[in-house]
Amino acid sequence: MVESITKPMVSATEADWSREQAGKWWEPSRQLLKSIRNYQKWRQQGGIFGYFLCRWNIIKDRFWSVVTATDIPLNCQIQGGLLLPHPNGIVMHPSASIGPNCLILQQVTIVADVKIGGHVDIGAGAKIIRSVTIGDHALIGANAVVICDVPPGATAVGIPAKIIEKKTQEVGKIISRSRRKIMKLARLLLKYKRNCSVVKFKR
């Protein structure tokens, strides 16, 4: 993918936990993720103390789920660094897995056994309705209906979603096409100039 020289590429393997940190109390999407993370943490730890903290985080999760109108199960498989800028209407199956540093916008549906790589951006209204694999740094367009695998770095758009080649390959093709057109134009101009000189010589 074409990235700015000054802007570093977001990692697809190492989670950036600062993306999930809440700067204030009323950040529903981050508070929802926090309750899910804490529930999983205390459930794994176990014990009486862990039992009560699990129950407390279940209450918090239900509250923030109602506020955000989101259906993300407590036993979900989400790695760190997830961003949910507008979490309204997101539905996710518990067997789906999401890699680190992903971005999911509103009204997204993810069904069972979907495997999403790292740093994948999913546009508003997208539906992933088959057990597909989406590669690292992929882009899913708004309202796309994904029913096939998406290669790393590719873009999927449309209903059903079609794969668009990587931007670097697109840019290369555009440059090569432009170069061919320029060379063709230069040859035509040279031919025209020669014809004009011949006419002047005959006079």
mmCIF file with all atom_site columns, C-alpha atoms in Angstrom:
data_model
loop_
_atom_site.group_PDB
_atom_site.id
_atom_site.type_symbol
_atom_site.label_atom_id
_atom_site.label_alt_id
_atom_site.label_comp_id
_atom_site.label_asym_id
_atom_site.label_entity_id
_atom_site.label_seq_id
_atom_site.pdbx_PDB_ins_code
_atom_site.Cartn_x
_atom_site.Cartn_y
_atom_site.Cartn_z
_atom_site.occupancy
_atom_site.B_iso_or_equiv
_atom_site.pdbx_formal_charge
_atom_site.auth_seq_id
_atom_site.auth_comp_id
_atom_site.auth_asym_id
_atom_site.auth_atom_id
_atom_site.pdbx_PDB_model_num
ATOM 1   C CA . MET A 1 1   ? 0.000   0.000   0.000   1.00 0.00 ? 1   MET A CA 1
ATOM 2   C CA . VAL A 1 2   ? 1.090   3.567   -0.630  1.00 0.00 ? 2   VAL A CA 1
ATOM 3   C CA . GLU A 1 3   ? 1.827   5.263   2.678   1.00 0.00 ? 3   GLU A CA 1
ATOM 4   C CA . SER A 1 4   ? 3.103   8.710   3.535   1.00 0.00 ? 4   SER A CA 1
ATOM 5   C CA . ILE A 1 5   ? 6.840   8.962   4.153   1.00 0.00 ? 5   ILE A CA 1
ATOM 6   C CA . THR A 1 6   ? 6.276   10.882  7.379   1.00 0.00 ? 6   THR A CA 1
ATOM 7   C CA . LYS A 1 7   ? 3.476   8.632   8.659   1.00 0.00 ? 7   LYS A CA 1
ATOM 8   C CA . PRO A 1 8   ? 4.726   5.277   9.994   1.00 0.00 ? 8   PRO A CA 1
ATOM 9   C CA . MET A 1 9   ? 2.899   2.096   9.042   1.00 0.00 ? 9   MET A CA 1
ATOM 10  C CA . VAL A 1 10  ? 0.717   0.733   11.833  1.00 0.00 ? 10  VAL A CA 1
ATOM 11  C CA . SER A 1 11  ? 1.930   -2.685  12.963  1.00 0.00 ? 11  SER A CA 1
ATOM 12  C CA . ALA A 1 12  ? -0.081  -5.765  12.034  1.00 0.00 ? 12  ALA A CA 1
ATOM 13  C CA . THR A 1 13  ? 1.611   -7.939  14.666  1.00 0.00 ? 13  THR A CA 1
ATOM 14  C CA . GLU A 1 14  ? 2.284   -5.845  17.791  1.00 0.00 ? 14  GLU A CA 1
ATOM 15  C CA . ALA A 1 15  ? -0.770  -4.397  19.523  1.00 0.00 ? 15  ALA A CA 1
ATOM 16  C CA . ASP A 1 16  ? -0.780  -0.670  20.272  1.00 0.00 ? 16  ASP A CA 1
ATOM 17  C CA . TRP A 1 17  ? -2.735  -0.630  23.531  1.00 0.00 ? 17  TRP A CA 1
ATOM 18  C CA . SER A 1 18  ? -2.761  3.183   23.647  1.00 0.00 ? 18  SER A CA 1
ATOM 19  C CA . ARG A 1 19  ? -5.449  3.076   20.932  1.00 0.00 ? 19  ARG A CA 1
ATOM 20  C CA . GLU A 1 20  ? -7.861  1.579   23.487  1.00 0.00 ? 20  GLU A CA 1
ATOM 21  C CA . GLN A 1 21  ? -7.044  3.828   26.447  1.00 0.00 ? 21  GLN A CA 1
ATOM 22  C CA . ALA A 1 22  ? -9.916  6.076   27.507  1.00 0.00 ? 22  ALA A CA 1
ATOM 23  C CA . GLY A 1 23  ? -8.997  9.722   28.029  1.00 0.00 ? 23  GLY A CA 1
ATOM 24  C CA . LYS A 1 24  ? -12.230 10.375  29.929  1.00 0.00 ? 24  LYS A CA 1
ATOM 25  C CA . TRP A 1 25  ? -15.031 8.346   31.486  1.00 0.00 ? 25  TRP A CA 1
ATOM 26  C CA . TRP A 1 26  ? -17.625 8.930   28.763  1.00 0.00 ? 26  TRP A CA 1
ATOM 27  C CA . GLU A 1 27  ? -15.971 7.093   25.900  1.00 0.00 ? 27  GLU A CA 1
ATOM 28  C CA . PRO A 1 28  ? -18.474 4.250   25.396  1.00 0.00 ? 28  PRO A CA 1
ATOM 29  C CA . SER A 1 29  ? -16.516 2.209   22.825  1.00 0.00 ? 29  SER A CA 1
ATOM 30  C CA . ARG A 1 30  ? -13.321 2.204   24.881  1.00 0.00 ? 30  ARG A CA 1
ATOM 31  C CA . GLN A 1 31  ? -15.217 1.493   28.114  1.00 0.00 ? 31  GLN A CA 1
ATOM 32  C CA . LEU A 1 32  ? -16.939 -1.435  26.397  1.00 0.00 ? 32  LEU A CA 1
ATOM 33  C CA . LEU A 1 33  ? -13.593 -2.880  25.310  1.00 0.00 ? 33  LEU A CA 1
ATOM 34  C CA . LYS A 1 34  ? -12.187 -2.276  28.793  1.00 0.00 ? 34  LYS A CA 1
ATOM 35  C CA . SER A 1 35  ? -15.007 -4.259  30.420  1.00 0.00 ? 35  SER A CA 1
ATOM 36  C CA . ILE A 1 36  ? -14.445 -7.137  27.968  1.00 0.00 ? 36  ILE A CA 1
ATOM 37  C CA . ARG A 1 37  ? -10.678 -7.134  28.587  1.00 0.00 ? 37  ARG A CA 1
ATOM 38  C CA . ASN A 1 38  ? -11.147 -7.066  32.374  1.00 0.00 ? 38  ASN A CA 1
ATOM 39  C CA . TYR A 1 39  ? -13.735 -9.856  32.259  1.00 0.00 ? 39  TYR A CA 1
ATOM 40  C CA . GLN A 1 40  ? -11.373 -12.108 30.277  1.00 0.00 ? 40  GLN A CA 1
ATOM 41  C CA . LYS A 1 41  ? -8.479  -11.239 32.586  1.00 0.00 ? 41  LYS A CA 1
ATOM 42  C CA . TRP A 1 42  ? -10.310 -12.060 35.830  1.00 0.00 ? 42  TRP A CA 1
ATOM 43  C CA . ARG A 1 43  ? -11.977 -15.156 34.400  1.00 0.00 ? 43  ARG A CA 1
ATOM 44  C CA . GLN A 1 44  ? -8.558  -16.520 33.483  1.00 0.00 ? 44  GLN A CA 1
ATOM 45  C CA . GLN A 1 45  ? -7.201  -15.703 36.936  1.00 0.00 ? 45  GLN A CA 1
ATOM 46  C CA . GLY A 1 46  ? -10.070 -17.458 38.711  1.00 0.00 ? 46  GLY A CA 1
ATOM 47  C CA . GLY A 1 47  ? -10.655 -17.651 42.449  1.00 0.00 ? 47  GLY A CA 1
ATOM 48  C CA . ILE A 1 48  ? -13.356 -16.014 44.568  1.00 0.00 ? 48  ILE A CA 1
ATOM 49  C CA . PHE A 1 49  ? -11.968 -12.541 43.972  1.00 0.00 ? 49  PHE A CA 1
ATOM 50  C CA . GLY A 1 50  ? -11.851 -13.192 40.226  1.00 0.00 ? 50  GLY A CA 1
ATOM 51  C CA . TYR A 1 51  ? -15.419 -14.557 40.313  1.00 0.00 ? 51  TYR A CA 1
ATOM 52  C CA . PHE A 1 52  ? -16.874 -11.353 41.789  1.00 0.00 ? 52  PHE A CA 1
ATOM 53  C CA . LEU A 1 53  ? -14.831 -9.111  39.492  1.00 0.00 ? 53  LEU A CA 1
ATOM 54  C CA . CYS A 1 54  ? -16.055 -11.132 36.523  1.00 0.00 ? 54  CYS A CA 1
ATOM 55  C CA . ARG A 1 55  ? -19.649 -10.499 37.614  1.00 0.00 ? 55  ARG A CA 1
ATOM 56  C CA . TRP A 1 56  ? -18.922 -6.801  38.035  1.00 0.00 ? 56  TRP A CA 1
ATOM 57  C CA . ASN A 1 57  ? -17.463 -6.573  34.539  1.00 0.00 ? 57  ASN A CA 1
ATOM 58  C CA . ILE A 1 58  ? -20.460 -8.449  33.108  1.00 0.00 ? 58  ILE A CA 1
ATOM 59  C CA . ILE A 1 59  ? -22.701 -5.687  34.514  1.00 0.00 ? 59  ILE A CA 1
ATOM 60  C CA . LYS A 1 60  ? -20.413 -3.015  33.042  1.00 0.00 ? 60  LYS A CA 1
ATOM 61  C CA . ASP A 1 61  ? -20.340 -4.813  29.687  1.00 0.00 ? 61  ASP A CA 1
ATOM 62  C CA . ARG A 1 62  ? -24.139 -4.980  29.539  1.00 0.00 ? 62  ARG A CA 1
ATOM 63  C CA . PHE A 1 63  ? -24.421 -1.285  30.379  1.00 0.00 ? 63  PHE A CA 1
ATOM 64  C CA . TRP A 1 64  ? -21.936 -0.200  27.688  1.00 0.00 ? 64  TRP A CA 1
ATOM 65  C CA . SER A 1 65  ? -23.439 -2.654  25.176  1.00 0.00 ? 65  SER A CA 1
ATOM 66  C CA . VAL A 1 66  ? -26.814 -0.941  25.607  1.00 0.00 ? 66  VAL A CA 1
ATOM 67  C CA . VAL A 1 67  ? -25.243 2.513   25.349  1.00 0.00 ? 67  VAL A CA 1
ATOM 68  C CA . THR A 1 68  ? -23.330 1.625   22.177  1.00 0.00 ? 68  THR A CA 1
ATOM 69  C CA . ALA A 1 69  ? -26.036 -0.669  20.719  1.00 0.00 ? 69  ALA A CA 1
ATOM 70  C CA . THR A 1 70  ? -23.299 -3.220  20.055  1.00 0.00 ? 70  THR A CA 1
ATOM 71  C CA . ASP A 1 71  ? -23.280 -7.021  20.228  1.00 0.00 ? 71  ASP A CA 1
ATOM 72  C CA . ILE A 1 72  ? -19.690 -8.045  20.987  1.00 0.00 ? 72  ILE A CA 1
ATOM 73  C CA . PRO A 1 73  ? -19.597 -11.197 23.162  1.00 0.00 ? 73  PRO A CA 1
ATOM 74  C CA . LEU A 1 74  ? -17.503 -11.354 26.333  1.00 0.00 ? 74  LEU A CA 1
ATOM 75  C CA . ASN A 1 75  ? -15.637 -14.432 25.072  1.00 0.00 ? 75  ASN A CA 1
ATOM 76  C CA . CYS A 1 76  ? -14.639 -12.748 21.803  1.00 0.00 ? 76  CYS A CA 1
ATOM 77  C CA . GLN A 1 77  ? -11.159 -13.181 20.302  1.00 0.00 ? 77  GLN A CA 1
ATOM 78  C CA . ILE A 1 78  ? -9.957  -9.621  19.808  1.00 0.00 ? 78  ILE A CA 1
ATOM 79  C CA . GLN A 1 79  ? -6.307  -8.655  20.017  1.00 0.00 ? 79  GLN A CA 1
ATOM 80  C CA . GLY A 1 80  ? -5.186  -5.261  21.309  1.00 0.00 ? 80  GLY A CA 1
ATOM 81  C CA . GLY A 1 81  ? -5.398  -1.867  19.641  1.00 0.00 ? 81  GLY A CA 1
ATOM 82  C CA . LEU A 1 82  ? -8.955  -2.152  18.302  1.00 0.00 ? 82  LEU A CA 1
ATOM 83  C CA . LEU A 1 83  ? -10.637 1.143   17.393  1.00 0.00 ? 83  LEU A CA 1
ATOM 84  C CA . LEU A 1 84  ? -14.430 1.512   17.357  1.00 0.00 ? 84  LEU A CA 1
ATOM 85  C CA . PRO A 1 85  ? -15.018 5.215   16.574  1.00 0.00 ? 85  PRO A CA 1
ATOM 86  C CA . HIS A 1 86  ? -18.788 4.701   16.075  1.00 0.00 ? 86  HIS A CA 1
ATOM 87  C CA . PRO A 1 87  ? -19.652 1.300   17.564  1.00 0.00 ? 87  PRO A CA 1
ATOM 88  C CA . ASN A 1 88  ? -23.390 1.505   16.913  1.00 0.00 ? 88  ASN A CA 1
ATOM 89  C CA . GLY A 1 89  ? -24.777 -1.695  15.376  1.00 0.00 ? 89  GLY A CA 1
ATOM 90  C CA . ILE A 1 90  ? -21.596 -3.792  15.360  1.00 0.00 ? 90  ILE A CA 1
ATOM 91  C CA . VAL A 1 91  ? -22.401 -7.518  15.590  1.00 0.00 ? 91  VAL A CA 1
ATOM 92  C CA . MET A 1 92  ? -19.654 -10.095 16.028  1.00 0.00 ? 92  MET A CA 1
ATOM 93  C CA . HIS A 1 93  ? -19.740 -13.873 16.470  1.00 0.00 ? 93  HIS A CA 1
ATOM 94  C CA . PRO A 1 94  ? -17.670 -15.227 19.395  1.00 0.00 ? 94  PRO A CA 1
ATOM 95  C CA . SER A 1 95  ? -15.724 -17.637 17.154  1.00 0.00 ? 95  SER A CA 1
ATOM 96  C CA . ALA A 1 96  ? -14.519 -14.834 14.868  1.00 0.00 ? 96  ALA A CA 1
ATOM 97  C CA . SER A 1 97  ? -10.997 -13.555 15.510  1.00 0.00 ? 97  SER A CA 1
ATOM 98  C CA . ILE A 1 98  ? -9.625  -10.044 14.999  1.00 0.00 ? 98  ILE A CA 1
ATOM 99  C CA . GLY A 1 99  ? -5.929  -9.190  14.826  1.00 0.00 ? 99  GLY A CA 1
ATOM 100 C CA . PRO A 1 100 ? -4.154  -6.245  16.443  1.00 0.00 ? 100 PRO A CA 1
ATOM 101 C CA . ASN A 1 101 ? -4.696  -2.556  15.599  1.00 0.00 ? 101 ASN A CA 1
ATOM 102 C CA . CYS A 1 102 ? -7.861  -2.987  13.537  1.00 0.00 ? 102 CYS A CA 1
ATOM 103 C CA . LEU A 1 103 ? -10.519 -0.348  12.870  1.00 0.00 ? 103 LEU A CA 1
ATOM 104 C CA . ILE A 1 104 ? -14.221 -1.211  12.706  1.00 0.00 ? 104 ILE A CA 1
ATOM 105 C CA . LEU A 1 105 ? -16.884 1.377   11.914  1.00 0.00 ? 105 LEU A CA 1
ATOM 106 C CA . GLN A 1 106 ? -20.626 1.279   12.570  1.00 0.00 ? 106 GLN A CA 1
ATOM 107 C CA . GLN A 1 107 ? -23.158 -1.335  11.398  1.00 0.00 ? 107 GLN A CA 1
ATOM 108 C CA . VAL A 1 108 ? -20.552 -4.028  10.680  1.00 0.00 ? 108 VAL A CA 1
ATOM 109 C CA . THR A 1 109 ? -21.504 -7.719  10.871  1.00 0.00 ? 109 THR A CA 1
ATOM 110 C CA . ILE A 1 110 ? -18.884 -10.441 11.326  1.00 0.00 ? 110 ILE A CA 1
ATOM 111 C CA . VAL A 1 111 ? -20.076 -14.064 11.292  1.00 0.00 ? 111 VAL A CA 1
ATOM 112 C CA . ALA A 1 112 ? -18.578 -17.262 12.708  1.00 0.00 ? 112 ALA A CA 1
ATOM 113 C CA . ASP A 1 113 ? -15.019 -18.453 11.949  1.00 0.00 ? 113 ASP A CA 1
ATOM 114 C CA . VAL A 1 114 ? -13.932 -15.235 10.237  1.00 0.00 ? 114 VAL A CA 1
ATOM 115 C CA . LYS A 1 115 ? -10.192 -14.596 10.624  1.00 0.00 ? 115 LYS A CA 1
ATOM 116 C CA . ILE A 1 116 ? -9.193  -10.942 10.358  1.00 0.00 ? 116 ILE A CA 1
ATOM 117 C CA . GLY A 1 117 ? -5.499  -10.068 10.256  1.00 0.00 ? 117 GLY A CA 1
ATOM 118 C CA . GLY A 1 118 ? -3.671  -7.133  11.770  1.00 0.00 ? 118 GLY A CA 1
ATOM 119 C CA . HIS A 1 119 ? -4.354  -3.471  10.935  1.00 0.00 ? 119 HIS A CA 1
ATOM 120 C CA . VAL A 1 120 ? -7.469  -4.154  8.887   1.00 0.00 ? 120 VAL A CA 1
ATOM 121 C CA . ASP A 1 121 ? -9.885  -1.249  8.341   1.00 0.00 ? 121 ASP A CA 1
ATOM 122 C CA . ILE A 1 122 ? -13.553 -2.223  7.935   1.00 0.00 ? 122 ILE A CA 1
ATOM 123 C CA . GLY A 1 123 ? -15.869 0.466   6.564   1.00 0.00 ? 123 GLY A CA 1
ATOM 124 C CA . ALA A 1 124 ? -19.356 1.361   7.756   1.00 0.00 ? 124 ALA A CA 1
ATOM 125 C CA . GLY A 1 125 ? -22.086 -1.153  6.973   1.00 0.00 ? 125 GLY A CA 1
ATOM 126 C CA . ALA A 1 126 ? -19.722 -3.887  5.775   1.00 0.00 ? 126 ALA A CA 1
ATOM 127 C CA . LYS A 1 127 ? -20.923 -7.476  6.118   1.00 0.00 ? 127 LYS A CA 1
ATOM 128 C CA . ILE A 1 128 ? -18.516 -10.418 6.336   1.00 0.00 ? 128 ILE A CA 1
ATOM 129 C CA . ILE A 1 129 ? -20.982 -13.257 5.918   1.00 0.00 ? 129 ILE A CA 1
ATOM 130 C CA . ARG A 1 130 ? -18.732 -16.247 5.119   1.00 0.00 ? 130 ARG A CA 1
ATOM 131 C CA . SER A 1 131 ? -15.940 -17.891 7.107   1.00 0.00 ? 131 SER A CA 1
ATOM 132 C CA . VAL A 1 132 ? -13.216 -16.063 5.185   1.00 0.00 ? 132 VAL A CA 1
ATOM 133 C CA . THR A 1 133 ? -9.677  -14.891 5.948   1.00 0.00 ? 133 THR A CA 1
ATOM 134 C CA . ILE A 1 134 ? -8.751  -11.228 5.597   1.00 0.00 ? 134 ILE A CA 1
ATOM 135 C CA . GLY A 1 135 ? -5.033  -10.490 5.342   1.00 0.00 ? 135 GLY A CA 1
ATOM 136 C CA . ASP A 1 136 ? -2.970  -7.884  7.160   1.00 0.00 ? 136 ASP A CA 1
ATOM 137 C CA . HIS A 1 137 ? -3.356  -4.212  6.150   1.00 0.00 ? 137 HIS A CA 1
ATOM 138 C CA . ALA A 1 138 ? -6.448  -4.983  4.057   1.00 0.00 ? 138 ALA A CA 1
ATOM 139 C CA . LEU A 1 139 ? -9.275  -2.499  3.514   1.00 0.00 ? 139 LEU A CA 1
ATOM 140 C CA . ILE A 1 140 ? -12.976 -3.406  3.437   1.00 0.00 ? 140 ILE A CA 1
ATOM 141 C CA . GLY A 1 141 ? -15.097 -0.720  1.782   1.00 0.00 ? 141 GLY A CA 1
ATOM 142 C CA . ALA A 1 142 ? -18.323 0.714   3.184   1.00 0.00 ? 142 ALA A CA 1
ATOM 143 C CA . ASN A 1 143 ? -21.357 -1.568  2.689   1.00 0.00 ? 143 ASN A CA 1
ATOM 144 C CA . ALA A 1 144 ? -19.198 -4.286  1.116   1.00 0.00 ? 144 ALA A CA 1
ATOM 145 C CA . VAL A 1 145 ? -20.508 -7.847  1.385   1.00 0.00 ? 145 VAL A CA 1
ATOM 146 C CA . VAL A 1 146 ? -17.435 -10.051 1.749   1.00 0.00 ? 146 VAL A CA 1
ATOM 147 C CA . ILE A 1 147 ? -17.852 -13.692 0.702   1.00 0.00 ? 147 ILE A CA 1
ATOM 148 C CA . CYS A 1 148 ? -14.276 -14.509 -0.343  1.00 0.00 ? 148 CYS A CA 1
ATOM 149 C CA . ASP A 1 149 ? -10.773 -14.255 1.121   1.00 0.00 ? 149 ASP A CA 1
ATOM 150 C CA . VAL A 1 150 ? -9.064  -10.863 0.936   1.00 0.00 ? 150 VAL A CA 1
ATOM 151 C CA . PRO A 1 151 ? -5.275  -10.937 0.350   1.00 0.00 ? 151 PRO A CA 1
ATOM 152 C CA . PRO A 1 152 ? -2.930  -8.860  2.537   1.00 0.00 ? 152 PRO A CA 1
ATOM 153 C CA . GLY A 1 153 ? -2.871  -5.191  1.559   1.00 0.00 ? 153 GLY A CA 1
ATOM 154 C CA . ALA A 1 154 ? -5.791  -5.515  -0.872  1.00 0.00 ? 154 ALA A CA 1
ATOM 155 C CA . THR A 1 155 ? -9.084  -3.623  -0.925  1.00 0.00 ? 155 THR A CA 1
ATOM 156 C CA . ALA A 1 156 ? -12.524 -5.264  -1.147  1.00 0.00 ? 156 ALA A CA 1
ATOM 157 C CA . VAL A 1 157 ? -15.515 -3.203  -2.351  1.00 0.00 ? 157 VAL A CA 1
ATOM 158 C CA . GLY A 1 158 ? -19.009 -3.828  -3.700  1.00 0.00 ? 158 GLY A CA 1
ATOM 159 C CA . ILE A 1 159 ? -21.872 -6.307  -3.349  1.00 0.00 ? 159 ILE A CA 1
ATOM 160 C CA . PRO A 1 160 ? -20.620 -8.994  -3.484  1.00 0.00 ? 160 PRO A CA 1
ATOM 161 C CA . ALA A 1 161 ? -17.184 -7.626  -2.685  1.00 0.00 ? 161 ALA A CA 1
ATOM 162 C CA . LYS A 1 162 ? -14.557 -7.686  -5.419  1.00 0.00 ? 162 LYS A CA 1
ATOM 163 C CA . ILE A 1 163 ? -10.831 -7.487  -4.772  1.00 0.00 ? 163 ILE A CA 1
ATOM 164 C CA . ILE A 1 164 ? -9.008  -4.401  -5.999  1.00 0.00 ? 164 ILE A CA 1
ATOM 165 C CA . GLU A 1 165 ? -5.290  -4.792  -6.570  1.00 0.00 ? 165 GLU A CA 1
ATOM 166 C CA . LYS A 1 166 ? -2.779  -3.171  -4.265  1.00 0.00 ? 166 LYS A CA 1
ATOM 167 C CA . LYS A 1 167 ? -2.335  0.563   -4.702  1.00 0.00 ? 167 LYS A CA 1
ATOM 168 C CA . THR A 1 168 ? 1.335   0.187   -5.585  1.00 0.00 ? 168 THR A CA 1
ATOM 169 C CA . GLN A 1 169 ? 0.456   -2.057  -8.505  1.00 0.00 ? 169 GLN A CA 1
ATOM 170 C CA . GLU A 1 170 ? -2.298  0.346   -9.591  1.00 0.00 ? 170 GLU A CA 1
ATOM 171 C CA . VAL A 1 171 ? 0.077   3.306   -9.535  1.00 0.00 ? 171 VAL A CA 1
ATOM 172 C CA . GLY A 1 172 ? 2.647   1.311   -11.517 1.00 0.00 ? 172 GLY A CA 1
ATOM 173 C CA . LYS A 1 173 ? 0.061   0.488   -14.187 1.00 0.00 ? 173 LYS A CA 1
ATOM 174 C CA . ILE A 1 174 ? -1.090  4.110   -14.429 1.00 0.00 ? 174 ILE A CA 1
ATOM 175 C CA . ILE A 1 175 ? 2.508   5.306   -14.803 1.00 0.00 ? 175 ILE A CA 1
ATOM 176 C CA . SER A 1 176 ? 3.295   2.715   -17.486 1.00 0.00 ? 176 SER A CA 1
ATOM 177 C CA . ARG A 1 177 ? 0.116   3.594   -19.417 1.00 0.00 ? 177 ARG A CA 1
ATOM 178 C CA . SER A 1 178 ? 0.933   7.298   -19.214 1.00 0.00 ? 178 SER A CA 1
ATOM 179 C CA . ARG A 1 179 ? 4.497   6.645   -20.364 1.00 0.00 ? 179 ARG A CA 1
ATOM 180 C CA . ARG A 1 180 ? 3.269   4.675   -23.387 1.00 0.00 ? 180 ARG A CA 1
ATOM 181 C CA . LYS A 1 181 ? 0.861   7.482   -24.328 1.00 0.00 ? 181 LYS A CA 1
ATOM 182 C CA . ILE A 1 182 ? 3.588   10.115  -24.004 1.00 0.00 ? 182 ILE A CA 1
ATOM 183 C CA . MET A 1 183 ? 5.986   8.076   -26.160 1.00 0.00 ? 183 MET A CA 1
ATOM 184 C CA . LYS A 1 184 ? 3.292   7.578   -28.795 1.00 0.00 ? 184 LYS A CA 1
ATOM 185 C CA . LEU A 1 185 ? 2.543   11.305  -28.810 1.00 0.00 ? 185 LEU A CA 1
ATOM 186 C CA . ALA A 1 186 ? 6.247   12.139  -29.099 1.00 0.00 ? 186 ALA A CA 1
ATOM 187 C CA . ARG A 1 187 ? 6.606   9.812   -32.117 1.00 0.00 ? 187 ARG A CA 1
ATOM 188 C CA . LEU A 1 188 ? 3.604   11.410  -33.806 1.00 0.00 ? 188 LEU A CA 1
ATOM 189 C CA . LEU A 1 189 ? 5.013   14.894  -33.219 1.00 0.00 ? 189 LEU A CA 1
ATOM 190 C CA . LEU A 1 190 ? 8.420   13.845  -34.588 1.00 0.00 ? 190 LEU A CA 1
ATOM 191 C CA . LYS A 1 191 ? 6.786   12.324  -37.672 1.00 0.00 ? 191 LYS A CA 1
ATOM 192 C CA . TYR A 1 192 ? 4.725   15.483  -38.206 1.00 0.00 ? 192 TYR A CA 1
ATOM 193 C CA . LYS A 1 193 ? 7.842   17.671  -37.873 1.00 0.00 ? 193 LYS A CA 1
ATOM 194 C CA . ARG A 1 194 ? 9.697   15.572  -40.469 1.00 0.00 ? 194 ARG A CA 1
ATOM 195 C CA . ASN A 1 195 ? 6.801   15.825  -42.903 1.00 0.00 ? 195 ASN A CA 1
ATOM 196 C CA . CYS A 1 196 ? 6.714   19.604  -42.485 1.00 0.00 ? 196 CYS A CA 1
ATOM 197 C CA . SER A 1 197 ? 10.480  19.883  -43.163 1.00 0.00 ? 197 SER A CA 1
ATOM 198 C CA . VAL A 1 198 ? 10.147  17.797  -46.337 1.00 0.00 ? 198 VAL A CA 1
ATOM 199 C CA . VAL A 1 199 ? 7.378   20.063  -47.611 1.00 0.00 ? 199 VAL A CA 1
ATOM 200 C CA . LYS A 1 200 ? 9.499   23.196  -46.929 1.00 0.00 ? 200 LYS A CA 1
ATOM 201 C CA . PHE A 1 201 ? 12.491  21.670  -48.739 1.00 0.00 ? 201 PHE A CA 1
ATOM 202 C CA . LYS A 1 202 ? 10.412  20.917  -51.844 1.00 0.00 ? 202 LYS A CA 1
ATOM 203 C CA . ARG A 1 203 ? 9.273   24.523  -52.070 1.00 0.00 ? 203 ARG A CA 1
#
